[in-house]
Amino acid sequence: MAQLPFDAAPYKRTPTFCESDVPAGLLGDHSTKAGTWGVIVVEEGQLNYIIDDARRERSERILTPATAPGIVEPTIKHRVAPVGPVRFHVQFFRHSAE
């Protein structure tokens, strides 16, 4: 499982999304820019976090408020899928020197 770099600093946060207003871009394969990490935080419910990139082994994890958040590596294709009612947000990080 990926981990944030020790010197990663938060710089942006999405609004909280629910199952009915997740942006289409998050439901399809997408990636962050080079140097940008994401942390998917589930506030309520369940969210399936899917990593589907040729550079990584395909994986799926159900994220909940009780599990570790989903860590999004820079440039790695991924997507999410609500599993029933859910509330979540994404916090973005980059190296503190950038």
One Martini backbone bead per residue (centre of mass of N, CA, C, O) as a GRO file, in nm:
protein
   98
    1MET     BB    1   0.098   0.036   0.021
    2ALA     BB    2   0.077   0.354  -0.001
    3GLN     BB    3   0.271   0.651   0.088
    4LEU     BB    4   0.342   0.933   0.212
    5PRO     BB    5   0.556   1.157   0.217
    6PHE     BB    6   0.715   1.309   0.481
    7ASP     BB    7   0.703   1.610   0.310
    8ALA     BB    8   0.405   1.634   0.286
    9ALA     BB    9   0.170   1.892   0.186
   10PRO     BB   10  -0.107   2.054   0.214
   11TYR     BB   11  -0.324   2.245  -0.052
   12LYS     BB   12  -0.600   2.074  -0.104
   13ARG     BB   13  -0.971   2.052  -0.112
   14THR     BB   14  -1.249   1.902  -0.143
   15PRO     BB   15  -1.544   1.853  -0.135
   16THR     BB   16  -1.812   1.692  -0.024
   17PHE     BB   17  -1.924   1.381  -0.127
   18CYS     BB   18  -2.181   1.194  -0.279
   19GLU     BB   19  -2.339   0.950  -0.457
   20SER     BB   20  -2.497   1.190  -0.636
   21ASP     BB   21  -2.208   1.399  -0.672
   22VAL     BB   22  -1.998   1.258  -0.822
   23PRO     BB   23  -1.768   1.313  -1.027
   24ALA     BB   24  -1.707   1.168  -1.325
   25GLY     BB   25  -1.390   1.175  -1.305
   26LEU     BB   26  -1.382   0.977  -1.047
   27LEU     BB   27  -1.527   0.721  -1.190
   28GLY     BB   28  -1.295   0.739  -1.376
   29ASP     BB   29  -1.011   0.725  -1.514
   30HIS     BB   30  -0.737   0.875  -1.329
   31SER     BB   31  -0.496   1.142  -1.244
   32THR     BB   32  -0.233   1.284  -1.115
   33LYS     BB   33   0.014   1.476  -1.097
   34ALA     BB   34   0.319   1.532  -1.078
   35GLY     BB   35   0.368   1.549  -0.721
   36THR     BB   36   0.067   1.447  -0.665
   37TRP     BB   37  -0.124   1.375  -0.387
   38GLY     BB   38  -0.378   1.159  -0.244
   39VAL     BB   39  -0.657   1.163   0.000
   40ILE     BB   40  -0.907   0.936   0.083
   41VAL     BB   41  -1.196   1.039   0.273
   42VAL     BB   42  -1.420   0.870   0.472
   43GLU     BB   43  -1.705   0.974   0.655
   44GLU     BB   44  -1.930   0.786   0.513
   45GLY     BB   45  -1.944   0.468   0.449
   46GLN     BB   46  -1.867   0.345   0.110
   47LEU     BB   47  -1.558   0.301  -0.094
   48ASN     BB   48  -1.432   0.221  -0.400
   49TYR     BB   49  -1.082   0.158  -0.462
   50ILE     BB   50  -0.921   0.182  -0.784
   51ILE     BB   51  -0.633   0.030  -0.926
   52ASP     BB   52  -0.552   0.086  -1.294
   53ASP     BB   53  -0.223   0.027  -1.367
   54ALA     BB   54   0.050  -0.088  -1.540
   55ARG     BB   55   0.255  -0.010  -1.283
   56ARG     BB   56   0.040  -0.183  -1.125
   57GLU     BB   57  -0.133  -0.369  -0.931
   58ARG     BB   58  -0.435  -0.454  -0.924
   59SER     BB   59  -0.680  -0.280  -0.710
   60GLU     BB   60  -0.911  -0.323  -0.425
   61ARG     BB   61  -1.088  -0.099  -0.191
   62ILE     BB   62  -1.261  -0.058   0.102
   63LEU     BB   63  -1.374   0.245   0.222
   64THR     BB   64  -1.380   0.383   0.554
   65PRO     BB   65  -1.377   0.538   0.856
   66ALA     BB   66  -1.204   0.274   0.976
   67THR     BB   67  -1.004   0.307   0.758
   68ALA     BB   68  -0.770   0.366   0.570
   69PRO     BB   69  -0.687   0.570   0.351
   70GLY     BB   70  -0.657   0.664   0.027
   71ILE     BB   71  -0.370   0.642  -0.176
   72VAL     BB   72  -0.248   0.872  -0.420
   73GLU     BB   73  -0.048   0.847  -0.678
   74PRO     BB   74   0.135   0.981  -0.898
   75THR     BB   75   0.001   0.907  -1.223
   76ILE     BB   76  -0.203   0.696  -1.114
   77LYS     BB   77  -0.451   0.503  -1.205
   78HIS     BB   78  -0.793   0.574  -1.102
   79ARG     BB   79  -1.095   0.497  -0.896
   80VAL     BB   80  -1.439   0.534  -0.799
   81ALA     BB   81  -1.708   0.364  -0.594
   82PRO     BB   82  -1.996   0.354  -0.471
   83VAL     BB   83  -2.143   0.188  -0.163
   84GLY     BB   84  -2.375   0.350  -0.148
   85PRO     BB   85  -2.389   0.549   0.093
   86VAL     BB   86  -2.178   0.854   0.080
   87ARG     BB   87  -1.889   1.032   0.231
   88PHE     BB   88  -1.634   1.240   0.068
   89HIS     BB   89  -1.281   1.327   0.034
   90VAL     BB   90  -1.000   1.520  -0.103
   91GLN     BB   91  -0.656   1.538  -0.032
   92PHE     BB   92  -0.386   1.743  -0.122
   93PHE     BB   93  -0.037   1.681  -0.204
   94ARG     BB   94   0.304   1.804  -0.153
   95HIS     BB   95   0.598   1.895  -0.148
   96SER     BB   96   0.713   2.139   0.066
   97ALA     BB   97   0.925   2.262  -0.156
   98GLU     BB   98   0.694   2.338  -0.390
   0.00000   0.00000   0.00000
